[in-house]
Amino acid sequence: MVDPLTLDLKTLIREDKYIGKIALQLFEPPYTSDRLDLITDFLTGKLVEYNRVNYAQTQILHNNWSDNPKHNIYRLIEILYDHQRLTPDVFREIHLRHYQPMGWKYRFPKWSEHIDEACRNWLLTLYDDFIWAIAHDLSSLHCDILYHAHKFQGSRYLVLATKKLITHQISKLKVSNQYPYNERDTPAHIIALMAETTADDIDSDEKRAMLIQQLRDVVEKNPTIDKIAPFKLLLPVAVHFRDVLCELIGWQDAIPLMRFISDGEASETVDEISPIDYHPHYIPIATVKEMIEKMPKAMLGEVLSLIAKSKANGHERVFLLQAMFGQNRADVIKKFRKHAHLAIKAYGILPLEANETVLERYLTLKQSAKDGQQFGAQRKANHANAVRIGLDHLAQVAGYADANRLEWAMEAQLGDQITTEWAVDDYRIVLEQDGASIELQFYKDGRRFKSAPKAVKSALIYNEATETVKQLRAQISRLRLGLLENLITSGDTLPFDDFATLLRLPIARDLFKGMIWRNDAGEMGLLDVDQMMLVDMTGDKHPIGANVGLIHPYDLFQADKLGAWQRHIIHQRIVQPIKQVFREVYVLTPAEQTTNTYSNRFVGHAVNGAIAAQLLASRGWKIDKGHNHDAVSKRFGHITAFFDFENVWYYMGYSSGNPITTNRIHFAPHKPDNLPRWQRRNDDADWLSLETIPHLIFSEVMRDADLVVSVAGQSGEARLSHEGYEARGQLITTLLDDLGLVGVRVDGHFAYVTGKLANYRVHLGSAVIHIDPGNYLCIVPATWGMTHDKLFLPFVDEKDRKISEVISKILLLLADDKIKDESILRQIRR
């Protein structure tokens, strides 16, 4: 058989059936001088004039000539390296031939794992030398190659960028990502890329001084140019060298501020101390004022302006700093009205105007938080975070230690300013509170009206009264769902002074006395506001102490006091502003002890992605996008909980008609958001044993997951978890026992009711009724709900009206002999 490699090139052109064999036999020994020459010519494109052979060259790079076709070129290069044929000149020719399909710097680690380490290192050396060499000549071809170079490293590129800036007479320089696609291979774009080089080699004062002198020499050699202008052009772009450029410009006093602007990320250490204080968009006002103490006003304005106009690294912090100095007030307010997140953060740090109060600014931010509820899940979460940072900024402006202290002080101030009674002619409008309910009542000559009389409605003061009701309802919502819910889910405590500040609010006094509080000694009880004591079930009183928090039902369950407190709350007819004693409790199951690091309790449920995303975002979960899945997470101090979802092809809230699927729940140590994405990756090895997770955190995470599966489920049927049925059954049993009613037995998912006319089975989840042994009984709520007495429930829960329906139906069926509705009686008799 003829060896194709022995044939001359003209024969190869005629016999194109040999092309594949030629390409494959290039890898095979013996590696004679002729064979090595042919490999070199093949890689450097010297056979390009022979179209058939060039076709084979393309095939070996891109098509399936072997199991790993993209490895082939590196194998050929390694053969040259092994025989000392891989010289800088040969490498240059190879790269000039293949730089686009190869993408050396980018793909090199991925496609070269099978070659020798020494060869890889030599290739990297050759590549770095090649890039440095062509960077001195910004021709069109070289610019295209440099654009694909991926990243520049070392201070020498900053010096070169300065030279090229002057040579090409560049008067405007933008950060590299601001150049449009059609300008990617222009000298200006490449100069920007080089200026963005890293400062890995500047690791001592001597090297820094040497670099400053080199840059100074560059401009001194060009006597016709402004000696400062090139450095001002480079300042926004050369992020890693801003302090060096400040010194060259003569802005030494600006270096601390410049470092603060450039440092948009928090370190892991400070993140563990306080996640908000070191957020990239949080401005510590006192610290910044120290930084700018020696800076002339003109210098400060120019520094901020340079970064802001360039949209360079740190420009968002500059926007906040400009707001702090009141330089961009109109822009901030304009963007704030459009719900821009950065503007919301900046709005809090704007200096107060002469006629503006802290309370007005506070209420505006709170209204923004309310407006943010209209958005999708992820934007809602980001909006809430922006408001939180805005409040932190306002707290500094107003002189409070943090946003919490600001909030409590403002709520107390708001309460002090509230008017509770108005007069319209002979009518009195009185604002009355019953727990979490706020209503207006209307009186005349001792007579009470069910609704506002015409004479009252037409008066201007009526609008003031209704607006006051709106403010107080919003305040109640903030106290219930903000403060109290956070205290019970986090386990945090309030210092006594802050607690006392809140109790200045009549609303807070009324809400707080319905909750079971705990002091530092672990003693618990209901709050006696007048004596500032905690009163337990036996009437014993305990001091509040230095700190006070809310007891979690899990702790009552562990102490075997949950049932007793449930009976006590119902017997005293106490309506708790949030669920506490009748809150669902979730404990570790044997199956979860077996899986150890993850829970399958809620795996495999089809849920509506949009509803699930809204529920999770409203409870502080963060949604991270992934390929075919979303992992939502929620931070609890040093621990982060993860709830995985599958079949998320776009994002959780995207409605394509197909449900998403719930997956496992697990926990891992918290990783700061400032870490690179690959370092924040949630690997199985990081997962914590479920037995090490604090019971409060575990229970609250499972409660959120249960809510998602129950409310967002797509099965079409009412669904409660074991814990949900158990909590609902405990409530019904305790309530009926307190009323002295017999004839009801709760078992599993049903309440079995013994009536006078028949026996019934009421489903605890759906409130569906069956007459034993199996006939369906249809009772439409509208037929009885209008005349039924107001039902007592020991907690405020506007979203869970189904439990009211279940209890009301049970009470109705217990007295079925008193039912007057003929449509219901006919079904029972049948």
Short mmCIF file of C-alpha atoms in Angstrom, two decimals, residues 274-439:
data_model
loop_
_atom_site.label_atom_id
_atom_site.label_comp_id
_atom_site.label_asym_id
_atom_site.label_seq_id
_atom_site.Cartn_x
_atom_site.Cartn_y
_atom_site.Cartn_z
CA SER A 274 -22.62 43.05 59.77
CA PRO A 275 -23.89 42.29 56.26
CA ILE A 276 -25.50 45.71 55.79
CA ASP A 277 -22.70 47.93 57.08
CA TYR A 278 -20.29 46.67 54.43
CA HIS A 279 -22.65 46.36 51.50
CA PRO A 280 -21.04 47.93 48.40
CA HIS A 281 -23.90 50.46 48.27
CA TYR A 282 -23.77 51.38 51.95
CA ILE A 283 -22.01 54.68 52.68
CA PRO A 284 -20.59 55.14 56.20
CA ILE A 285 -21.03 58.93 56.40
CA ALA A 286 -18.67 59.60 59.32
CA THR A 287 -15.88 57.55 57.72
CA VAL A 288 -16.27 59.30 54.36
CA LYS A 289 -16.15 62.73 56.03
CA GLU A 290 -12.81 61.80 57.58
CA MET A 291 -11.53 60.75 54.14
CA ILE A 292 -12.41 64.07 52.49
CA GLU A 293 -11.38 66.30 55.38
CA LYS A 294 -8.25 67.57 53.58
CA MET A 295 -9.68 67.57 50.05
CA PRO A 296 -10.46 70.94 48.43
CA LYS A 297 -14.05 71.18 47.21
CA ALA A 298 -12.96 71.52 43.57
CA MET A 299 -10.81 68.39 43.80
CA LEU A 300 -13.66 66.39 45.34
CA GLY A 301 -16.06 67.49 42.60
CA GLU A 302 -13.65 66.58 39.80
CA VAL A 303 -12.76 63.17 41.27
CA LEU A 304 -16.42 62.21 41.58
CA SER A 305 -17.26 63.62 38.16
CA LEU A 306 -14.51 61.63 36.40
CA ILE A 307 -15.76 58.30 37.80
CA ALA A 308 -19.44 59.11 37.35
CA LYS A 309 -19.18 60.14 33.70
CA SER A 310 -17.10 57.11 32.73
CA LYS A 311 -19.50 54.51 34.25
CA ALA A 312 -16.31 52.92 35.54
CA ASN A 313 -15.84 50.63 38.51
CA GLY A 314 -17.26 52.37 41.58
CA HIS A 315 -19.58 54.74 39.66
CA GLU A 316 -22.58 53.51 41.69
CA ARG A 317 -20.78 54.38 44.92
CA VAL A 318 -19.95 57.77 43.42
CA PHE A 319 -23.65 58.33 42.69
CA LEU A 320 -24.32 57.71 46.39
CA LEU A 321 -21.45 60.00 47.44
CA GLN A 322 -22.76 62.76 45.19
CA ALA A 323 -26.13 62.32 46.88
CA MET A 324 -24.45 62.56 50.28
CA PHE A 325 -23.02 65.95 49.28
CA GLY A 326 -26.31 67.02 47.68
CA GLN A 327 -24.74 67.32 44.22
CA ASN A 328 -27.31 65.28 42.31
CA ARG A 329 -30.54 65.83 44.29
CA ALA A 330 -32.75 66.37 41.23
CA ASP A 331 -31.42 63.25 39.51
CA VAL A 332 -31.91 61.14 42.65
CA ILE A 333 -35.50 62.30 43.16
CA LYS A 334 -36.36 61.78 39.48
CA LYS A 335 -35.02 58.20 39.51
CA PHE A 336 -36.51 57.52 42.95
CA ARG A 337 -39.97 58.20 41.55
CA LYS A 338 -39.27 55.58 38.89
CA HIS A 339 -38.30 53.03 41.60
CA ALA A 340 -34.63 52.85 40.57
CA HIS A 341 -32.91 50.82 43.29
CA LEU A 342 -29.74 52.91 43.43
CA ALA A 343 -31.81 56.09 43.72
CA ILE A 344 -33.81 54.57 46.60
CA LYS A 345 -30.55 53.93 48.45
CA ALA A 346 -29.34 57.44 47.61
CA TYR A 347 -32.61 59.08 48.67
CA GLY A 348 -31.92 58.17 52.29
CA ILE A 349 -28.49 59.84 52.28
CA LEU A 350 -29.54 63.14 50.70
CA PRO A 351 -29.11 66.06 53.15
CA LEU A 352 -32.44 67.13 54.61
CA GLU A 353 -33.81 70.31 53.10
CA ALA A 354 -34.71 73.29 55.31
CA ASN A 355 -38.43 72.47 55.46
CA GLU A 356 -38.08 68.67 55.45
CA THR A 357 -38.34 66.44 58.54
CA VAL A 358 -36.82 63.04 59.18
CA LEU A 359 -40.33 61.62 59.66
CA GLU A 360 -41.40 62.81 56.20
CA ARG A 361 -38.34 61.19 54.59
CA TYR A 362 -38.95 58.02 56.62
CA LEU A 363 -42.60 57.74 55.53
CA THR A 364 -41.63 58.31 51.89
CA LEU A 365 -39.17 55.40 52.04
CA LYS A 366 -41.78 53.24 53.75
CA GLN A 367 -44.26 54.09 51.01
CA SER A 368 -41.64 53.06 48.46
CA ALA A 369 -41.35 49.72 50.24
CA LYS A 370 -45.12 49.29 49.94
CA ASP A 371 -45.04 50.26 46.25
CA GLY A 372 -42.39 47.59 45.66
CA GLN A 373 -44.92 44.86 46.48
CA GLN A 374 -46.38 45.24 42.97
CA PHE A 375 -43.24 43.90 41.27
CA GLY A 376 -42.13 40.37 40.47
CA ALA A 377 -40.47 38.19 43.08
CA GLN A 378 -36.81 39.01 42.42
CA ARG A 379 -37.36 42.70 41.80
CA LYS A 380 -39.51 42.85 44.93
CA ALA A 381 -36.66 41.39 46.99
CA ASN A 382 -34.13 43.80 45.45
CA HIS A 383 -36.50 46.72 46.02
CA ALA A 384 -36.93 45.78 49.69
CA ASN A 385 -33.16 45.59 50.08
CA ALA A 386 -32.76 49.02 48.49
CA VAL A 387 -35.27 50.51 50.94
CA ARG A 388 -33.44 48.86 53.81
CA ILE A 389 -30.14 50.50 52.78
CA GLY A 390 -31.95 53.81 52.21
CA LEU A 391 -33.25 53.64 55.80
CA ASP A 392 -29.74 52.84 57.07
CA HIS A 393 -28.49 55.95 55.29
CA LEU A 394 -31.32 58.05 56.71
CA ALA A 395 -30.53 56.74 60.20
CA GLN A 396 -27.01 58.17 59.84
CA VAL A 397 -28.29 61.48 58.52
CA ALA A 398 -30.70 61.75 61.46
CA GLY A 399 -28.14 60.63 64.06
CA TYR A 400 -29.52 57.17 64.95
CA ALA A 401 -27.36 54.11 65.54
CA ASP A 402 -29.05 52.03 62.84
CA ALA A 403 -32.24 51.66 60.80
CA ASN A 404 -34.01 49.77 63.58
CA ARG A 405 -33.55 52.63 66.07
CA LEU A 406 -34.65 55.10 63.42
CA GLU A 407 -37.74 53.06 62.66
CA TRP A 408 -38.80 52.69 66.29
CA ALA A 409 -38.24 56.38 66.99
CA MET A 410 -40.18 57.43 63.89
CA GLU A 411 -43.06 55.10 64.69
CA ALA A 412 -43.19 56.51 68.23
CA GLN A 413 -43.09 60.06 66.86
CA LEU A 414 -45.83 59.19 64.40
CA GLY A 415 -47.94 57.86 67.27
CA ASP A 416 -47.43 61.05 69.27
CA GLN A 417 -48.71 63.13 66.35
CA ILE A 418 -51.83 61.06 65.68
CA THR A 419 -55.19 62.71 66.28
CA THR A 420 -57.82 60.26 67.56
CA GLU A 421 -60.97 62.40 67.62
CA TRP A 422 -62.52 64.99 65.30
CA ALA A 423 -65.69 67.09 65.35
CA VAL A 424 -68.01 67.94 62.46
CA ASP A 425 -70.86 70.14 63.66
CA ASP A 426 -72.66 68.00 66.25
CA TYR A 427 -70.97 64.78 65.12
CA ARG A 428 -67.93 63.19 66.71
CA ILE A 429 -65.52 61.03 64.71
CA VAL A 430 -63.63 58.69 67.02
CA LEU A 431 -60.72 56.47 66.04
CA GLU A 432 -61.02 53.13 67.87
CA GLN A 433 -58.56 50.23 68.00
CA ASP A 434 -59.36 46.62 68.78
CA GLY A 435 -56.13 44.67 68.63
CA ALA A 436 -54.90 44.85 65.03
CA SER A 437 -58.15 46.42 63.82
CA ILE A 438 -58.51 50.19 63.35
CA GLU A 439 -61.92 51.71 62.56
#
